[in-house]
Short mmCIF file of C-alpha atoms in Angstrom, two decimals:
data_model
loop_
_atom_site.label_atom_id
_atom_site.label_comp_id
_atom_site.label_asym_id
_atom_site.label_seq_id
_atom_site.Cartn_x
_atom_site.Cartn_y
_atom_site.Cartn_z
CA MET U 1 2.01 -23.77 185.09
CA ARG U 2 2.42 -20.20 186.28
CA LEU U 3 0.76 -19.22 189.55
CA ILE U 4 -0.05 -15.61 190.39
CA ASN U 5 0.50 -16.45 194.06
CA SER U 6 3.80 -18.28 193.70
CA ASN U 7 3.89 -19.79 197.19
CA ILE U 8 1.51 -22.74 197.28
CA ALA U 9 1.80 -23.05 201.07
CA THR U 10 -0.23 -19.89 201.67
CA MET U 11 -3.97 -19.41 201.81
CA ALA U 12 -3.94 -17.43 198.54
CA GLY U 13 -1.66 -19.89 196.77
CA ALA U 14 -3.61 -22.95 197.88
CA LYS U 15 -6.96 -21.43 196.91
CA GLU U 16 -5.66 -20.35 193.51
CA LEU U 17 -4.25 -23.78 192.68
CA MET U 18 -7.35 -25.59 193.89
CA ALA U 19 -9.72 -23.25 192.03
CA ARG U 20 -7.74 -23.61 188.79
CA HIS U 21 -8.11 -27.39 188.86
CA GLY U 22 -11.51 -27.63 190.51
CA LEU U 23 -10.02 -29.32 193.57
CA MET U 24 -11.63 -29.83 196.94
CA ALA U 25 -9.92 -31.32 199.97
CA LYS U 26 -11.04 -34.92 200.41
CA LYS U 27 -12.13 -35.57 203.96
CA LYS U 28 -11.87 -39.35 203.55
CA LEU U 29 -8.16 -38.94 202.72
CA GLY U 30 -7.57 -36.62 205.67
CA GLN U 31 -6.42 -33.77 203.42
CA HIS U 32 -5.46 -30.59 205.28
CA PHE U 33 -2.94 -28.50 203.33
CA LEU U 34 -0.27 -26.49 205.16
CA ILE U 35 -0.59 -22.74 204.45
CA ASP U 36 1.87 -21.27 206.93
CA GLN U 37 5.33 -20.27 205.67
CA HIS U 38 6.78 -19.98 209.18
CA VAL U 39 5.86 -23.58 210.02
CA LEU U 40 7.07 -24.70 206.61
CA SER U 41 10.44 -23.07 207.28
CA LYS U 42 10.69 -24.93 210.60
CA ILE U 43 10.06 -28.25 208.85
CA ILE U 44 12.72 -27.55 206.20
CA THR U 45 15.25 -26.53 208.85
CA ALA U 46 14.49 -29.46 211.15
CA ALA U 47 14.74 -31.98 208.32
CA GLY U 48 18.04 -30.44 207.21
CA ILE U 49 16.96 -30.01 203.60
CA SER U 50 19.72 -28.57 201.43
CA GLU U 51 21.27 -28.82 197.96
CA GLY U 52 21.37 -32.41 196.69
CA GLU U 53 19.42 -33.99 199.56
CA HIS U 54 17.32 -37.01 198.53
CA VAL U 55 13.88 -36.78 200.12
CA LEU U 56 11.05 -39.29 200.24
CA GLU U 57 7.88 -37.21 200.58
CA ILE U 58 4.72 -39.02 201.61
CA GLY U 59 1.48 -37.34 200.58
CA PRO U 60 2.67 -34.14 198.87
CA GLY U 61 -0.94 -33.00 198.50
CA ILE U 62 -1.08 -29.83 196.41
CA GLY U 63 2.69 -29.43 196.62
CA GLY U 64 3.34 -26.69 199.18
CA MET U 65 6.09 -28.53 201.01
CA THR U 66 7.39 -30.04 197.76
CA GLN U 67 7.81 -26.58 196.27
CA ALA U 68 9.78 -25.35 199.27
CA MET U 69 12.11 -28.38 199.34
CA LEU U 70 12.79 -28.16 195.60
CA ALA U 71 13.68 -24.50 196.11
CA GLU U 72 16.35 -25.67 198.57
CA GLY U 73 17.81 -27.99 195.92
CA ALA U 74 16.34 -31.29 197.13
CA ARG U 75 15.76 -34.32 194.90
CA ILE U 76 12.29 -35.62 195.71
CA THR U 77 10.60 -38.98 195.31
CA ALA U 78 6.96 -38.53 196.29
CA VAL U 79 4.17 -41.03 196.91
CA GLU U 80 0.62 -39.70 196.56
CA LEU U 81 -2.59 -41.68 197.02
CA ASP U 82 -4.93 -39.15 195.38
CA LYS U 83 -4.97 -39.93 191.65
CA GLN U 84 -6.42 -36.51 190.86
CA LEU U 85 -3.36 -34.73 192.26
CA VAL U 86 -0.65 -36.73 190.46
CA PRO U 87 -0.90 -35.13 186.98
CA ILE U 88 -1.22 -31.68 188.57
CA LEU U 89 2.00 -32.17 190.53
CA GLU U 90 3.76 -33.61 187.49
CA GLU U 91 2.87 -30.50 185.50
CA LEU U 92 3.63 -28.12 188.34
CA PHE U 93 7.15 -29.47 188.94
CA GLU U 94 8.01 -30.53 185.40
CA GLY U 95 11.72 -30.29 184.64
CA GLN U 96 12.71 -30.29 188.32
CA ASN U 97 14.26 -33.01 190.47
CA PHE U 98 10.86 -34.47 191.19
CA LYS U 99 9.46 -37.95 190.67
CA ILE U 100 5.98 -38.96 191.78
CA ILE U 101 4.47 -42.40 192.31
CA GLN U 102 0.73 -42.84 192.61
CA GLY U 103 -0.19 -45.31 195.30
CA ASP U 104 -0.81 -46.15 198.95
CA ILE U 105 2.44 -45.83 200.91
CA LEU U 106 1.34 -48.73 203.15
CA ARG U 107 1.06 -51.00 200.10
CA THR U 108 4.21 -49.69 198.44
CA SER U 109 7.52 -51.53 198.54
CA LEU U 110 9.89 -48.94 199.93
CA LYS U 111 12.89 -50.94 198.71
CA LYS U 112 11.63 -50.63 195.14
CA ILE U 113 11.06 -46.88 195.15
CA VAL U 114 14.19 -46.02 197.16
CA PRO U 115 16.52 -49.00 196.63
CA ASP U 116 19.43 -47.14 198.22
CA ALA U 117 17.99 -45.40 201.28
CA ASN U 118 21.32 -44.27 202.72
CA ASN U 119 21.12 -40.60 203.67
CA ILE U 120 17.51 -40.35 202.46
CA LYS U 121 15.29 -38.14 204.58
CA VAL U 122 11.55 -38.71 204.89
CA VAL U 123 9.29 -35.65 205.10
CA ALA U 124 5.50 -35.78 205.32
CA ASN U 125 2.31 -34.05 206.37
CA LEU U 126 0.53 -37.24 207.40
CA PRO U 127 -3.24 -37.76 207.57
CA TYR U 128 -4.12 -38.44 211.18
CA TYR U 129 -5.82 -41.76 210.48
CA ILE U 130 -2.66 -43.41 209.10
CA THR U 131 0.01 -41.71 211.21
CA THR U 132 1.10 -44.68 213.31
CA PRO U 133 0.91 -47.33 210.56
CA VAL U 134 2.99 -45.17 208.18
CA ILE U 135 5.66 -44.38 210.75
CA PHE U 136 6.09 -48.05 211.64
CA HIS U 137 6.04 -49.02 207.96
CA LEU U 138 9.10 -46.78 207.66
CA LEU U 139 10.80 -47.76 210.92
CA GLU U 140 10.36 -51.50 210.34
CA SER U 141 11.29 -51.43 206.65
CA GLY U 142 14.91 -52.23 207.44
CA LEU U 143 16.00 -49.33 205.24
CA PRO U 144 18.69 -46.99 206.63
CA PHE U 145 16.74 -43.73 206.41
CA GLU U 146 18.60 -40.86 208.01
CA SER U 147 15.57 -39.19 209.56
CA ILE U 148 11.78 -38.93 209.45
CA THR U 149 10.30 -35.44 209.89
CA VAL U 150 6.52 -35.46 209.98
CA MET U 151 3.50 -33.34 210.74
CA ILE U 152 1.15 -35.39 212.90
CA GLN U 153 -1.60 -34.97 215.47
CA LYS U 154 -0.23 -33.11 218.50
CA GLU U 155 -1.43 -35.75 220.94
CA VAL U 156 0.44 -38.50 219.09
CA ALA U 157 3.60 -36.38 218.91
CA GLN U 158 3.46 -35.85 222.67
CA ARG U 159 3.13 -39.58 223.23
CA MET U 160 6.13 -40.30 221.02
CA GLY U 161 8.34 -37.87 222.89
CA ALA U 162 7.10 -38.60 226.42
CA VAL U 163 9.31 -39.59 229.34
CA PRO U 164 8.70 -42.24 232.05
CA GLY U 165 6.15 -41.27 234.68
CA LYS U 166 4.20 -38.84 232.50
CA LYS U 167 0.61 -39.50 231.41
CA ASP U 168 1.53 -39.49 227.69
CA TYR U 169 4.20 -42.16 228.21
CA GLY U 170 3.18 -45.57 226.92
CA SER U 171 3.87 -48.47 224.60
CA LEU U 172 3.87 -46.16 221.56
CA THR U 173 6.65 -44.11 223.17
CA LEU U 174 8.80 -47.17 223.68
CA ALA U 175 8.04 -48.60 220.23
CA VAL U 176 9.26 -45.43 218.51
CA GLN U 177 12.22 -44.94 220.84
CA TYR U 178 13.32 -48.52 220.15
CA TYR U 179 14.26 -47.32 216.65
CA ALA U 180 14.94 -43.59 216.94
CA ASP U 181 15.64 -40.48 218.95
CA VAL U 182 12.54 -38.29 219.10
CA GLU U 183 12.57 -34.50 218.90
CA LEU U 184 9.46 -32.33 219.10
CA ILE U 185 10.05 -29.45 216.69
CA ALA U 186 6.94 -27.27 216.86
CA ASN U 187 3.29 -27.19 217.82
CA VAL U 188 1.05 -26.22 214.90
CA PRO U 189 -2.43 -24.76 215.51
CA VAL U 190 -5.41 -25.50 213.28
CA ASN U 191 -5.30 -22.11 211.54
CA CYS U 192 -2.09 -23.17 209.75
CA PHE U 193 -4.07 -25.49 207.48
CA PHE U 194 -6.68 -25.26 204.75
CA PRO U 195 -9.19 -26.61 205.45
CA ARG U 196 -8.74 -26.50 209.20
CA PRO U 197 -8.53 -29.85 211.01
CA GLY U 198 -10.42 -30.48 214.23
CA VAL U 199 -7.32 -30.72 216.44
CA ASP U 200 -3.88 -29.15 216.69
CA SER U 201 -0.86 -30.74 215.07
CA ALA U 202 2.86 -30.92 215.79
CA VAL U 203 6.07 -31.46 213.86
CA VAL U 204 8.22 -34.30 215.16
CA LYS U 205 11.62 -35.50 213.96
CA LEU U 206 12.77 -39.08 214.36
CA LYS U 207 16.52 -39.52 214.04
CA LEU U 208 17.02 -43.19 213.25
CA LEU U 209 19.54 -45.15 215.28
CA PRO U 210 22.10 -47.34 213.47
CA ALA U 211 20.74 -50.31 215.47
CA PRO U 212 17.82 -50.81 217.88
CA ARG U 213 18.31 -48.93 221.13
CA VAL U 214 18.49 -52.11 223.23
CA ASP U 215 19.82 -55.59 222.54
CA ALA U 216 16.83 -57.70 223.55
CA ASP U 217 14.34 -60.10 222.00
CA LYS U 218 11.94 -57.58 220.48
CA GLU U 219 8.85 -59.79 220.53
CA ARG U 220 9.30 -60.85 224.13
CA MET U 221 10.16 -57.35 225.35
CA PHE U 222 7.11 -55.76 223.74
CA LYS U 223 4.87 -58.52 225.08
CA ILE U 224 6.02 -57.42 228.53
CA ILE U 225 5.60 -53.73 227.66
CA HIS U 226 2.07 -54.20 226.32
CA ALA U 227 1.14 -56.20 229.42
CA ALA U 228 2.52 -53.48 231.70
CA PHE U 229 0.65 -50.67 229.93
CA GLY U 230 -2.50 -52.67 229.26
CA LYS U 231 -3.42 -52.30 232.91
CA ARG U 232 -1.85 -49.00 233.88
CA ARG U 233 -3.48 -48.83 237.32
CA LYS U 234 -2.06 -52.17 238.38
CA THR U 235 1.37 -52.65 239.85
CA LEU U 236 3.96 -54.07 237.49
CA LEU U 237 3.81 -57.37 239.38
CA ASN U 238 0.04 -57.73 239.03
CA ALA U 239 -0.06 -56.47 235.43
CA LEU U 240 2.54 -59.00 234.23
CA ASP U 241 1.16 -61.85 236.32
CA SER U 242 -2.36 -61.29 234.95
CA GLU U 243 -0.94 -61.97 231.46
CA GLY U 244 0.79 -65.14 232.59
CA ILE U 245 4.28 -63.62 232.45
CA GLY U 246 6.91 -64.69 234.97
CA GLY U 247 5.75 -68.10 236.22
CA GLY U 248 3.70 -66.92 239.18
CA LYS U 249 3.84 -63.95 241.53
CA ILE U 250 6.56 -65.24 243.83
CA ALA U 251 8.98 -66.09 241.01
CA LEU U 252 8.12 -62.90 239.13
CA ALA U 253 8.64 -60.72 242.20
CA GLU U 254 12.02 -62.30 242.80
CA ALA U 255 13.01 -61.77 239.17
CA LEU U 256 12.03 -58.11 239.24
CA GLU U 257 13.87 -57.53 242.51
CA SER U 258 16.98 -59.16 241.05
CA CYS U 259 16.84 -56.48 238.32
CA GLY U 260 16.69 -53.79 240.98
CA ILE U 261 13.04 -53.09 240.17
CA ASN U 262 10.37 -52.78 242.87
CA PRO U 263 7.53 -55.19 241.91
CA GLN U 264 4.99 -52.74 243.37
CA ILE U 265 5.75 -49.85 241.02
CA ARG U 266 3.72 -49.25 237.87
CA GLY U 267 4.99 -50.02 234.39
CA GLU U 268 4.78 -46.40 233.29
CA THR U 269 7.77 -45.51 235.47
CA LEU U 270 10.24 -47.80 233.67
CA ASP U 271 12.39 -46.88 230.68
CA ILE U 272 13.23 -49.10 227.71
CA TYR U 273 16.53 -50.25 229.23
CA GLN U 274 14.72 -51.61 232.28
CA TYR U 275 12.20 -53.41 230.09
CA ALA U 276 15.05 -54.93 228.12
CA LYS U 277 16.62 -56.15 231.37
CA ILE U 278 13.32 -57.73 232.50
CA SER U 279 12.89 -59.35 229.10
CA GLU U 280 16.31 -60.94 229.17
CA LEU U 281 15.85 -62.20 232.73
CA LEU U 282 12.47 -63.80 231.94
CA LYS U 283 13.53 -65.50 228.74
#
């Protein structure tokens, strides 16, 4: 397939490809195609895409990011939900290091499509409505991905990269940081997409840790975290006690103080290491 406008990730390239195949962006699938070469370059650089890299691309769409990564010499395994796009992408990238699987990434066995995930990098322009489920599907897969570089809603990216004491800091922050280092790469305004979404986006890179950040019982620690953030206006003492954690206020206060934590502070001021310490003390 020869395109007059060779770069798919441009307004002209996207419109040409879509017109040729009678395509329209599907709102129910959250399709917003990247059409900005500068942002695309930032994604490629942040992900560290180079000759021979194995990339798992989630939702290649009309192939703008795929095209750019193949040009850098990447080997791509892509998962695309939209059945209409699969044969188009197969034709477009025929003869290149490109393999596409039609399906829902949340219902796909990652171990089957990338049985050896060592040094594999994940790159995706994720629909807003499945951002968090997809990221945790990857993080909790047990596969040793090297990194996950994704385009997501700006608000969610800010929450992932937040620090204690800030309004964006919450249980999502700690859940992601349990598995990975978080780096905000770039803010991306709505005019970088076709069609335009209703809110701004951001590129975030998750560098996976070789082991969870803290050595603590995950279930117990996140029960404490969710209790602390479920009632953000309450003190840590009252928030945990209201969920039946700690065996009563007096015992809980003593336990927190033994960790060097003031029972009257709010949960949003604590980092993951302090939550791990509380979790171990209350086991």
